[in-house]
Short mmCIF file of C-alpha atoms in Angstrom, two decimals:
data_model
loop_
_atom_site.label_atom_id
_atom_site.label_comp_id
_atom_site.label_asym_id
_atom_site.label_seq_id
_atom_site.Cartn_x
_atom_site.Cartn_y
_atom_site.Cartn_z
CA MET A 1 -100.85 311.80 -129.35
CA ALA A 2 -98.21 314.20 -129.32
CA GLU A 3 -96.64 312.77 -126.25
CA GLN A 4 -96.83 309.17 -127.67
CA GLU A 5 -95.02 310.36 -130.99
CA GLY A 6 -92.48 312.28 -129.08
CA LEU A 7 -91.86 309.21 -127.00
CA MET A 8 -91.63 306.89 -130.15
CA LYS A 9 -89.00 309.48 -131.69
CA ALA A 10 -86.91 309.33 -128.51
CA LYS A 11 -86.73 305.67 -128.66
CA SER A 12 -86.18 305.45 -132.45
CA GLU A 13 -83.33 308.14 -132.39
CA PRO A 14 -80.00 306.72 -132.75
CA VAL A 15 -77.48 306.94 -129.92
CA LEU A 16 -74.60 309.24 -130.22
CA ILE A 17 -71.43 307.61 -130.66
CA ASN A 18 -68.21 309.13 -129.41
CA ASP A 19 -65.74 309.78 -132.19
CA THR A 20 -63.09 308.70 -130.24
CA LEU A 21 -64.65 305.22 -129.59
CA TYR A 22 -65.65 304.67 -133.04
CA PRO A 23 -63.75 306.75 -135.44
CA GLU A 24 -64.62 304.88 -138.74
CA THR A 25 -68.40 305.48 -138.11
CA THR A 26 -67.66 309.22 -137.58
CA ARG A 27 -65.72 309.70 -140.63
CA THR A 28 -68.53 307.84 -142.71
CA ARG A 29 -71.24 310.14 -141.30
CA THR A 30 -69.06 313.33 -142.10
CA ASN A 31 -68.71 312.20 -145.74
CA ASP A 32 -72.46 311.49 -145.98
CA SER A 33 -73.20 315.00 -144.67
CA SER A 34 -70.77 316.75 -146.94
CA ALA A 35 -72.18 314.79 -149.88
CA SER A 36 -75.66 315.74 -149.15
CA SER A 37 -74.98 319.38 -148.77
CA GLY A 38 -73.26 319.61 -151.99
CA ASP A 39 -76.23 318.08 -153.87
CA GLY A 40 -78.87 320.57 -153.14
CA SER A 41 -81.50 318.83 -155.24
CA ALA A 42 -81.16 315.57 -154.04
CA ALA A 43 -83.26 314.28 -151.38
CA ALA A 44 -82.01 314.20 -147.75
CA LYS A 45 -81.03 310.68 -146.89
CA PRO A 46 -81.44 309.31 -143.66
CA PRO A 47 -78.49 308.98 -141.34
CA VAL A 48 -76.64 305.67 -140.86
CA LEU A 49 -77.26 304.34 -137.73
CA SER A 50 -74.93 302.19 -135.45
CA PRO A 51 -76.14 299.01 -133.69
CA MET A 52 -77.75 299.30 -130.34
CA PRO A 53 -75.27 299.13 -127.59
CA SER A 54 -75.61 296.84 -124.75
CA PRO A 55 -77.19 298.00 -121.46
CA ASN A 56 -73.92 297.94 -119.64
CA LEU A 57 -72.54 300.43 -122.21
CA LEU A 58 -75.64 302.67 -121.78
CA SER A 59 -75.21 302.81 -117.99
CA ARG A 60 -71.42 303.90 -118.39
CA ASN A 61 -72.56 306.72 -120.96
CA ALA A 62 -75.22 307.70 -118.64
CA SER A 63 -72.69 308.38 -115.92
CA MET A 64 -69.86 309.71 -118.17
CA SER A 65 -70.45 313.40 -116.93
CA ASP A 66 -69.81 312.19 -113.29
CA VAL A 67 -66.60 310.34 -114.40
CA ALA A 68 -65.34 313.48 -116.28
CA GLU A 69 -65.85 315.49 -113.08
CA GLU A 70 -63.89 313.02 -111.06
CA TRP A 71 -60.97 311.94 -113.39
CA GLU A 72 -58.34 314.40 -114.64
CA VAL A 73 -58.44 312.86 -118.17
CA PRO A 74 -61.39 314.02 -119.89
CA PRO A 75 -63.78 311.28 -121.23
CA GLU A 76 -62.92 312.21 -124.85
CA ALA A 77 -59.19 311.17 -124.42
CA ILE A 78 -60.10 307.52 -122.87
CA THR A 79 -59.00 304.94 -125.28
CA VAL A 80 -60.05 301.27 -125.48
CA PHE A 81 -56.75 300.27 -124.03
CA ASP A 82 -57.66 302.33 -120.95
CA LEU A 83 -60.87 300.38 -120.62
CA LEU A 84 -58.95 297.14 -121.22
CA ASP A 85 -56.68 298.16 -118.24
CA ASN A 86 -59.84 298.88 -116.15
CA LEU A 87 -61.03 295.36 -117.04
CA ALA A 88 -57.57 294.07 -116.04
CA LEU A 89 -57.50 295.75 -112.58
CA PRO A 90 -58.82 292.62 -110.61
CA ALA A 91 -55.80 290.80 -112.03
CA LYS A 92 -53.48 293.40 -110.93
CA LEU A 93 -55.11 293.39 -107.55
CA GLU A 94 -54.75 289.70 -107.50
CA ASN A 95 -50.99 289.85 -108.49
CA TRP A 96 -50.44 292.65 -105.59
CA GLN A 97 -52.05 290.36 -103.19
CA THR A 98 -49.88 287.47 -104.12
CA ARG A 99 -46.82 289.58 -103.72
CA LEU A 100 -48.06 291.01 -100.46
CA ALA A 101 -48.55 287.30 -99.22
CA ARG A 102 -44.97 286.28 -100.45
CA GLN A 103 -43.32 289.24 -98.71
CA THR A 104 -45.42 288.45 -95.64
CA GLU A 105 -44.16 284.69 -95.69
CA ARG A 106 -40.69 286.00 -96.28
CA VAL A 107 -40.88 288.36 -93.38
CA ARG A 108 -42.36 285.48 -91.15
CA ARG A 109 -39.37 283.19 -92.24
CA GLN A 110 -36.81 285.80 -91.35
CA GLN A 111 -38.57 286.33 -88.01
CA ALA A 112 -38.47 282.55 -87.37
CA LYS A 113 -34.79 282.44 -88.43
CA LEU A 114 -33.96 285.30 -86.28
CA LYS A 115 -35.65 283.71 -83.37
CA SER A 116 -33.99 280.31 -84.12
CA SER A 117 -30.49 281.96 -84.18
CA THR A 118 -31.25 283.91 -80.97
CA THR A 119 -32.22 280.73 -79.28
CA SER A 120 -29.28 278.98 -80.56
CA ALA A 121 -26.96 281.56 -79.46
CA LYS A 122 -28.64 281.60 -76.02
CA ASP A 123 -28.20 277.75 -75.88
CA ARG A 124 -24.50 278.21 -76.92
CA VAL A 125 -24.00 280.77 -74.05
CA ILE A 126 -25.65 278.51 -71.64
CA GLU A 127 -23.75 275.56 -72.76
CA GLU A 128 -20.49 277.56 -72.45
CA TRP A 129 -21.28 278.58 -69.20
CA ARG A 130 -22.18 275.22 -68.11
CA ARG A 131 -18.78 274.03 -69.41
CA LEU A 132 -16.78 276.52 -67.55
CA VAL A 133 -18.83 275.95 -64.52
CA PRO A 134 -19.46 272.33 -64.14
CA PRO A 135 -22.50 271.18 -62.24
CA PRO A 136 -22.62 270.51 -58.60
CA ASP A 137 -21.92 266.65 -58.84
CA GLU A 138 -18.98 266.97 -61.32
CA GLN A 139 -17.59 269.76 -59.16
CA LEU A 140 -17.72 267.71 -56.02
CA ASP A 141 -15.89 264.80 -57.93
CA LYS A 142 -13.14 267.05 -59.14
CA TYR A 143 -12.72 268.50 -55.76
CA ARG A 144 -12.29 265.03 -54.19
CA LYS A 145 -10.06 263.87 -56.83
CA ARG A 146 -7.83 267.05 -56.35
CA MET A 147 -7.89 266.39 -52.60
CA ARG A 148 -6.91 262.84 -52.97
CA GLU A 149 -4.09 263.67 -55.38
CA SER A 150 -2.78 266.40 -52.99
CA VAL A 151 -2.89 263.96 -50.06
CA ASP A 152 -1.16 261.28 -51.99
CA ARG A 153 1.34 263.83 -53.19
CA LEU A 154 1.87 265.10 -49.71
CA GLY A 155 2.19 261.44 -48.40
CA SER A 156 4.73 260.66 -51.45
CA ARG A 157 6.92 263.63 -50.18
CA TRP A 158 6.63 262.55 -46.66
CA ASN A 159 7.67 259.23 -47.37
CA ASP A 160 10.59 260.37 -49.43
CA ALA A 161 11.85 262.47 -46.61
CA LYS A 162 11.51 259.60 -44.16
CA ALA A 163 12.71 256.63 -46.15
CA ILE A 164 14.36 257.72 -49.57
CA THR A 165 15.25 255.46 -52.34
CA ALA A 166 17.29 252.27 -51.99
CA ARG A 167 20.36 253.95 -53.68
CA GLU A 168 20.40 256.88 -51.08
CA LYS A 169 19.79 254.40 -48.27
CA LEU A 170 22.85 252.46 -49.55
CA SER A 171 24.85 255.61 -49.79
CA PHE A 172 23.78 256.84 -46.28
CA MET A 173 25.03 253.37 -44.92
CA ALA A 174 28.20 253.60 -46.87
CA GLY A 175 28.96 257.14 -45.59
CA VAL A 176 28.43 256.31 -41.93
CA PHE A 177 30.33 253.08 -42.15
CA ASN A 178 33.00 254.91 -43.81
CA ILE A 179 33.25 257.36 -40.97
CA PHE A 180 33.14 254.54 -38.49
CA ILE A 181 35.82 252.24 -40.17
CA SER A 182 38.00 255.30 -40.89
CA GLY A 183 38.07 256.33 -37.42
CA TYR A 184 38.80 252.96 -36.21
CA LEU A 185 41.56 252.35 -38.43
CA ILE A 186 43.12 255.74 -37.79
CA GLY A 187 43.05 254.91 -34.07
CA ALA A 188 43.80 251.28 -33.97
CA HIS A 189 45.74 250.21 -37.27
CA PRO A 190 46.89 253.60 -38.94
CA HIS A 191 49.58 251.55 -40.89
CA LEU A 192 46.54 249.76 -42.82
CA PHE A 193 44.80 252.96 -43.74
CA TYR A 194 46.21 253.09 -47.04
CA TYR A 195 44.56 249.82 -47.70
CA TRP A 196 41.11 251.14 -46.84
CA PHE A 197 41.83 254.15 -49.10
CA THR A 198 42.64 252.05 -52.10
CA VAL A 199 39.62 249.87 -51.63
CA GLN A 200 37.38 253.04 -51.47
CA LEU A 201 39.04 254.55 -54.39
CA CYS A 202 38.44 251.45 -56.53
CA TYR A 203 34.71 251.52 -55.33
CA PHE A 204 34.01 255.18 -55.77
CA MET A 205 35.87 256.06 -59.17
CA PRO A 206 34.04 253.82 -61.52
CA ILE A 207 30.70 255.07 -60.10
CA ARG A 208 31.63 258.64 -60.15
CA TYR A 209 33.00 258.02 -63.88
CA TYR A 210 29.74 256.31 -64.80
CA THR A 211 27.41 259.09 -63.51
CA TYR A 212 29.44 261.95 -64.62
CA HIS A 213 29.88 260.57 -68.15
CA LYS A 214 26.08 259.94 -68.09
CA ARG A 215 25.29 263.41 -66.89
CA GLY A 216 27.85 264.96 -69.24
CA TYR A 217 30.24 266.01 -66.42
CA HIS A 218 33.06 263.76 -67.32
CA TYR A 219 35.38 266.81 -68.10
CA PHE A 220 35.49 267.25 -64.23
CA LEU A 221 37.27 264.01 -64.05
CA ALA A 222 40.31 265.82 -65.46
CA ASP A 223 40.61 268.19 -62.55
CA MET A 224 43.53 268.38 -60.14
CA CYS A 225 41.83 266.48 -57.37
CA TYR A 226 41.57 263.16 -59.40
CA PHE A 227 45.25 263.87 -60.61
CA VAL A 228 46.33 263.77 -56.87
CA ASN A 229 44.56 260.71 -55.95
CA LEU A 230 46.32 259.04 -59.07
CA LEU A 231 49.72 260.46 -57.73
CA LEU A 232 49.02 259.02 -54.38
CA LEU A 233 48.35 255.64 -55.76
CA LEU A 234 51.80 255.70 -57.56
CA ALA A 235 53.69 256.83 -54.39
CA ILE A 236 51.98 253.95 -52.43
CA TRP A 237 51.97 250.99 -54.87
CA VAL A 238 54.30 251.86 -57.59
CA VAL A 239 57.22 253.89 -56.67
CA PRO A 240 57.22 254.24 -52.81
CA GLN A 241 60.98 254.99 -52.70
CA SER A 242 60.60 258.19 -54.78
CA LYS A 243 61.02 261.05 -52.47
CA ARG A 244 60.33 263.86 -54.84
CA LEU A 245 57.11 262.12 -55.92
CA LEU A 246 56.03 261.58 -52.31
CA ILE A 247 56.65 265.22 -51.16
CA SER A 248 55.01 266.58 -54.25
CA THR A 249 52.02 264.51 -53.56
CA TYR A 250 52.03 265.58 -50.06
CA CYS A 251 52.13 269.21 -50.81
CA LEU A 252 49.34 268.94 -53.57
CA ALA A 253 47.18 266.87 -51.16
CA TYR A 254 47.44 269.26 -48.12
CA GLY A 255 47.35 272.11 -50.49
CA ASN A 256 45.17 271.96 -53.45
CA ASN A 257 42.77 269.17 -52.32
CA ALA A 258 42.30 270.51 -48.81
CA VAL A 259 41.38 274.12 -50.20
CA ALA A 260 38.98 272.48 -52.55
CA VAL A 261 36.91 271.29 -49.60
CA ALA A 262 35.98 274.87 -49.03
CA MET A 263 36.16 276.29 -52.51
CA TRP A 264 33.94 273.49 -54.05
CA ARG A 265 31.62 273.32 -50.81
CA ASN A 266 32.09 269.73 -50.18
CA SER A 267 29.56 268.45 -47.64
CA MET A 268 29.06 265.65 -45.65
CA VAL A 269 25.59 264.58 -46.76
CA PHE A 270 25.26 260.62 -46.29
CA HIS A 271 22.30 260.05 -48.45
CA SER A 272 23.78 261.68 -51.44
CA LEU A 273 26.39 259.43 -53.11
CA ASP A 274 27.59 262.28 -55.27
CA LYS A 275 28.49 264.43 -52.20
CA VAL A 276 29.95 261.62 -50.26
CA THR A 277 32.34 260.75 -53.30
CA SER A 278 33.33 264.32 -53.89
CA LEU A 279 34.15 264.58 -50.12
CA PHE A 280 36.19 261.47 -50.22
CA ILE A 281 38.11 262.50 -53.16
CA HIS A 282 39.20 265.75 -51.69
CA ILE A 283 39.87 264.79 -48.03
CA MET A 284 40.96 261.23 -47.92
CA PRO A 285 44.42 261.74 -49.67
CA PRO A 286 45.60 264.00 -46.95
CA VAL A 287 44.23 261.73 -44.15
CA THR A 288 46.02 258.76 -45.73
CA LEU A 289 49.29 260.74 -45.92
CA HIS A 290 48.89 261.99 -42.40
CA CYS A 291 48.41 258.13 -41.17
CA ILE A 292 51.63 257.12 -43.38
CA VAL A 293 53.81 260.06 -42.24
CA HIS A 294 52.86 260.48 -38.62
CA LEU A 295 51.01 257.47 -37.35
CA THR A 296 52.69 254.41 -38.90
CA PRO A 297 55.40 252.87 -37.07
CA ILE A 298 59.03 253.54 -37.79
CA SER A 299 59.87 249.83 -38.65
CA ILE A 300 56.90 249.66 -40.98
CA GLN A 301 57.81 252.92 -42.73
CA LYS A 302 61.30 251.84 -43.20
CA LEU A 303 60.05 248.60 -44.87
CA ARG A 304 57.13 249.81 -46.62
CA PHE A 305 57.86 253.52 -47.36
CA PRO A 306 61.39 254.05 -47.43
CA ALA A 307 61.07 257.54 -49.06
CA ILE A 308 59.06 258.69 -46.01
CA TYR A 309 61.45 257.14 -43.54
CA ALA A 310 64.56 258.87 -45.33
CA ILE A 311 62.99 262.27 -45.38
CA LYS A 312 61.65 261.96 -41.85
CA HIS A 313 64.95 260.91 -40.30
CA SER A 314 67.28 262.99 -42.43
CA SER A 315 69.34 265.77 -40.94
CA PRO A 316 68.46 269.43 -41.59
CA GLU A 317 71.73 269.77 -43.58
CA SER A 318 70.75 266.94 -45.92
CA SER A 319 69.45 267.51 -49.27
CA ILE A 320 66.48 265.37 -48.73
CA HIS A 321 65.48 267.41 -45.74
CA TYR A 322 62.99 269.38 -47.89
CA SER A 323 62.38 273.08 -47.07
CA LEU A 324 59.42 275.25 -48.11
CA LEU A 325 61.06 276.31 -51.28
CA ASP A 326 61.93 272.85 -52.12
CA MET A 327 58.44 271.55 -51.52
CA ILE A 328 56.98 274.39 -53.72
CA ILE A 329 59.49 273.78 -56.64
CA TRP A 330 58.93 269.96 -56.67
CA SER A 331 55.19 270.19 -56.38
CA SER A 332 55.14 272.68 -59.15
CA VAL A 333 56.48 270.15 -61.52
CA PRO A 334 53.61 267.84 -61.63
CA TYR A 335 51.17 270.79 -61.18
CA ALA A 336 52.55 272.38 -64.43
CA PHE A 337 52.43 268.95 -66.17
CA TRP A 338 48.58 268.73 -65.13
CA GLN A 339 47.99 272.11 -66.07
CA LEU A 340 49.26 272.04 -69.59
CA SER A 341 47.68 268.62 -70.39
CA TYR A 342 44.40 270.01 -69.10
CA HIS A 343 44.66 273.09 -71.27
CA PHE A 344 45.68 271.25 -74.33
CA PHE A 345 43.27 268.21 -74.19
CA ILE A 346 40.34 269.86 -72.58
CA THR A 347 40.41 273.51 -73.02
CA VAL A 348 41.81 273.59 -76.63
CA ARG A 349 40.60 270.23 -78.29
CA ARG A 350 37.15 270.41 -76.63
CA ARG A 351 36.47 274.06 -77.10
CA GLU A 352 33.40 273.61 -79.46
CA LYS A 353 31.73 271.22 -76.77
CA ILE A 354 32.65 273.42 -74.02
CA ALA A 355 31.06 276.45 -75.92
CA ALA A 356 27.95 274.27 -76.42
CA GLY A 357 27.42 273.87 -72.84
CA ARG A 358 29.54 271.23 -71.63
CA PRO A 359 30.66 272.18 -67.96
CA THR A 360 34.12 272.36 -66.80
CA SER A 361 35.90 273.65 -63.77
CA PHE A 362 36.53 277.04 -65.32
CA THR A 363 32.76 277.54 -66.47
CA TRP A 364 31.73 276.40 -63.03
CA MET A 365 34.11 278.84 -61.13
CA LYS A 366 32.84 281.72 -63.54
CA LYS A 367 29.20 280.89 -62.42
CA SER A 368 29.93 280.45 -58.77
CA TYR A 369 32.50 283.15 -58.13
CA GLY A 370 31.59 285.66 -60.96
CA LYS A 371 30.24 288.06 -58.46
CA SER A 372 33.23 288.10 -55.96
CA TRP A 373 36.06 290.48 -56.38
CA ILE A 374 38.43 287.81 -57.85
CA GLY A 375 35.82 286.68 -60.38
CA LYS A 376 35.08 290.29 -61.33
CA LEU A 377 38.85 290.91 -61.96
CA VAL A 378 39.15 287.74 -64.12
CA LEU A 379 35.84 288.29 -66.13
CA GLY A 380 36.80 291.82 -66.61
CA LEU A 381 39.65 290.96 -69.00
CA PRO A 382 39.29 290.30 -72.67
CA ALA A 383 38.02 286.94 -73.52
CA ALA A 384 41.25 285.76 -74.84
CA LEU A 385 43.02 286.48 -71.48
CA GLN A 386 40.27 284.97 -69.12
CA GLU A 387 41.52 281.43 -69.40
CA PRO A 388 45.17 282.20 -68.93
CA ALA A 389 44.27 284.56 -65.97
CA PHE A 390 42.10 281.78 -64.34
CA MET A 391 45.02 279.22 -64.55
CA LEU A 392 47.36 281.63 -62.93
CA THR A 393 44.91 282.56 -60.19
CA GLN A 394 44.36 278.84 -59.49
CA TYR A 395 48.23 278.11 -59.25
CA LEU A 396 48.61 281.20 -57.08
CA CYS A 397 45.71 279.76 -54.68
CA ALA A 398 47.56 276.43 -54.84
CA LEU A 399 50.84 277.96 -53.83
CA GLY A 400 49.28 279.75 -50.92
CA ALA A 401 47.69 276.67 -49.63
CA MET A 402 51.15 274.96 -49.91
CA LEU A 403 52.75 277.60 -47.58
CA PRO A 404 51.82 275.76 -44.24
CA CYS A 405 52.79 272.30 -45.58
CA PRO A 406 56.13 272.11 -43.78
CA ILE A 407 54.35 272.52 -40.65
CA TRP A 408 51.90 269.90 -41.55
CA PHE A 409 54.87 267.49 -42.63
CA TRP A 410 57.03 267.78 -39.86
CA TYR A 411 54.63 268.11 -36.79
CA ARG A 412 51.85 265.63 -36.07
CA TRP A 413 49.40 267.70 -34.03
CA PRO A 414 49.30 270.67 -36.37
CA SER A 415 48.46 268.27 -39.15
CA ALA A 416 45.65 266.55 -36.98
CA ALA A 417 44.19 269.72 -36.15
CA PHE A 418 44.18 270.89 -39.79
CA LEU A 419 42.31 267.65 -40.80
CA THR A 420 40.04 268.12 -38.00
CA SER A 421 39.15 271.58 -39.38
CA LEU A 422 38.49 270.26 -42.78
CA PHE A 423 36.12 267.63 -41.44
CA ALA A 424 34.35 270.30 -39.40
CA TRP A 425 33.92 272.34 -42.41
CA SER A 426 32.42 269.53 -44.52
CA ILE A 427 29.99 268.68 -41.57
CA TYR A 428 28.95 272.34 -41.41
CA ASN A 429 28.28 272.30 -45.23
CA GLY A 430 26.16 269.01 -44.72
CA ALA A 431 24.24 270.51 -41.95
CA THR A 432 23.78 273.68 -44.13
CA TYR A 433 22.50 271.48 -46.80
CA TYR A 434 20.07 269.51 -44.53
CA ILE A 435 18.60 272.55 -42.79
CA ASP A 436 18.94 275.38 -45.07
CA VAL A 437 18.29 273.63 -48.37
CA PHE A 438 16.53 270.31 -47.67
CA GLY A 439 14.50 271.60 -44.60
CA ASN A 440 13.51 274.86 -46.08
CA ARG A 441 12.45 273.34 -49.44
CA PHE A 442 10.32 270.96 -47.74
CA GLN A 443 8.85 273.73 -45.63
CA LYS A 444 8.02 275.79 -48.67
CA GLU A 445 6.32 272.78 -50.17
CA LEU A 446 4.20 272.24 -46.95
CA GLU A 447 3.29 275.94 -46.85
CA GLN A 448 2.27 275.72 -50.58
CA MET A 449 0.12 272.78 -49.57
CA LYS A 450 -1.53 274.47 -46.91
CA ARG A 451 -2.40 277.43 -49.17
CA ASP A 452 -3.78 274.90 -51.74
CA VAL A 453 -6.05 273.21 -49.03
CA ALA A 454 -7.28 276.67 -47.94
CA LYS A 455 -8.16 277.86 -51.51
CA TRP A 456 -9.78 274.51 -52.27
CA GLN A 457 -11.94 274.71 -49.15
CA THR A 458 -13.23 277.98 -50.38
CA THR A 459 -13.37 277.59 -54.17
CA PRO A 460 -12.10 274.32 -55.49
CA ASP A 461 -11.14 275.57 -58.77
CA GLY A 462 -9.92 278.93 -57.76
CA MET A 463 -13.03 280.42 -59.29
CA ILE A 464 -16.77 280.92 -58.46
CA SER A 465 -18.02 277.35 -58.10
CA PRO A 466 -21.67 276.37 -59.21
CA LEU A 467 -22.11 274.95 -55.59
CA MET A 468 -21.48 278.55 -54.38
CA THR A 469 -23.15 280.38 -57.05
CA PRO A 470 -26.28 282.39 -55.91
CA ARG A 471 -29.62 281.44 -57.56
CA ALA A 472 -32.55 283.19 -58.84
CA GLU A 473 -36.25 282.14 -58.32
CA ASN A 474 -36.38 280.22 -61.50
CA GLY A 475 -32.66 278.93 -61.76
CA PRO A 476 -29.15 279.99 -61.58
CA LEU A 477 -28.27 283.58 -62.58
CA THR A 478 -26.94 284.24 -66.08
CA PRO A 479 -23.28 285.24 -66.43
CA HIS A 480 -24.19 288.88 -67.14
CA GLN A 481 -26.29 288.89 -63.86
CA LEU A 482 -23.30 287.14 -62.05
CA SER A 483 -20.69 289.50 -63.32
CA GLY A 484 -22.55 292.37 -61.64
CA GLN A 485 -22.20 290.49 -58.37
CA LYS A 486 -18.34 289.68 -58.39
CA GLY A 487 -17.85 292.56 -55.95
CA THR A 488 -20.08 290.87 -53.42
CA SER A 489 -19.11 287.25 -54.07
CA GLY A 490 -17.43 287.01 -50.59
CA GLN A 491 -20.80 288.17 -48.92
CA LEU A 492 -22.61 285.82 -51.07
CA LEU A 493 -20.58 283.04 -49.93
CA ARG A 494 -21.19 283.69 -46.27
CA SER A 495 -24.81 284.37 -46.47
CA LYS A 496 -27.13 281.68 -45.34
CA SER A 497 -30.27 283.17 -46.81
CA GLU A 498 -29.69 281.66 -50.32
CA SER A 499 -30.95 278.19 -51.11
CA SER A 500 -27.58 277.10 -52.54
CA MET A 501 -25.74 277.73 -49.24
CA GLU A 502 -28.12 275.84 -47.17
CA HIS A 503 -26.11 272.56 -47.91
CA ILE A 504 -22.55 272.69 -48.81
CA PRO A 505 -21.44 269.23 -50.50
CA LEU A 506 -18.64 268.39 -48.19
CA LEU A 507 -20.80 269.21 -45.08
CA ASP A 508 -23.96 267.64 -46.23
CA SER A 509 -25.06 264.44 -44.70
CA THR A 510 -25.55 262.70 -47.99
CA THR A 511 -22.01 263.28 -49.11
CA ASN A 512 -20.24 263.16 -45.98
CA GLU A 513 -19.78 259.51 -45.76
CA LYS A 514 -18.41 259.48 -49.34
CA CYS A 515 -15.66 262.10 -48.44
CA THR A 516 -14.65 260.06 -45.24
CA GLU A 517 -11.69 258.40 -46.81
CA ALA A 518 -10.22 261.52 -48.59
CA ASP A 519 -10.69 263.84 -45.43
CA GLY A 520 -9.22 261.09 -43.24
CA ALA A 521 -6.14 260.84 -45.30
CA LEU A 522 -5.78 264.67 -45.44
CA GLY A 523 -6.17 264.84 -41.82
CA GLU A 524 -3.48 262.15 -41.09
CA GLY A 525 -0.99 263.93 -43.59
CA LEU A 526 -1.50 267.15 -41.72
CA GLU A 527 -1.22 265.62 -38.25
CA LYS A 528 2.03 264.14 -39.41
CA LEU A 529 3.47 267.45 -40.66
CA LYS A 530 2.37 269.28 -37.42
CA GLN A 531 4.38 266.61 -35.53
#
């Protein structure tokens, strides 16, 4: 019975409630205890009991000692908010799991983006490589096109060398016929040669004016050689009885114009109308005067050219029997008139245009003879003295060329020998042009063409072609792998173990038929050049 009563007491005892958990109940119980202790006569009151906690709370209270051992915070310090926090732990775990999932998704997207950019960069590199190195078919077409263009260019140059333009053909014919007709008239009818000279002058001068004015060379038309031709026309057709005009024209023609053949490098190049015209302007006046003075019959001279007849048949004591000093004096008069007019109308009034680049005889002389001793002497002077020094030098050269003019005037054969030497000099200049200039230029172009053909046969574009690029097992090598093999590119080209070298497109049977036309044209062009 005692055990049963003890058991009943244990079940009926109130559960101790923590002061921390229920502070109001603790305060009530304390107040009741103090009141009962103060009233000693009063009867003891039963304690106020709290409601029965739930079974879950009992289980927690039962294990509170174990929790107190594991936690740093003592159980007495735990508040209801701590319990609520513990109840919210699953929500925090879910929040953490959501954040982790978001971060994982973000990392996955970054990885996908990085992979995509890497793939895109790789594709761009491959595309750039393919653009720089075209595929084999495109490379083959490009190679054929370049070969055809080279063959056409070579054929065009070859045709230009054999049969030039229609204007140059006409110039060539005119030059040859000029020599033929001039030689015939000199030998058979020398008294008619001045007609031939006048006709040619009327033909060449308008062409020269048009071409020089179009090219900006029209200041050259005011040079001394054109002035001498004008004086000769006056002496033949206007005042044939003027002895002083005739003798001054003769000295200037045999002096200034004859020296200009060597000074201006006049050449007998028949296919060039410009060179033929320049040679005519300088050499035809002395030839015409030679025919009038030495080859024209006396009867025709007396009637047609009275000035020449009077001078040729005058006595040595006569005033019209001109000596060297008389020739120099009378030829210096028209020379001074021309020089002053040229200086005033060209050098002074056209100074701005000349400074802007318009060529004159003075600028041409500075460029051509600037490295010679006389050019260095003139160019070494101050700028204000260079033009007067040039005019003085030009006059001294003219005087030097006039010194043998009495011999040319009074003696026939020395005059003929002198003119023959002038023709020989112009022919030599023409041969120099044809051989040293024209021939060497064509030879250089031919050698360049051969080098281009040899380069294209190895590498059509002057670089490593995809047709010659070594291949790996799964495709062509990357640019990085290929850059490591640049040193051995020549060996790779000669290697027959690589699959890409087994069939070179130009030698392949499938492409040989397509290349027959271009290769045949190239072969014909090279054969012509070898011949």
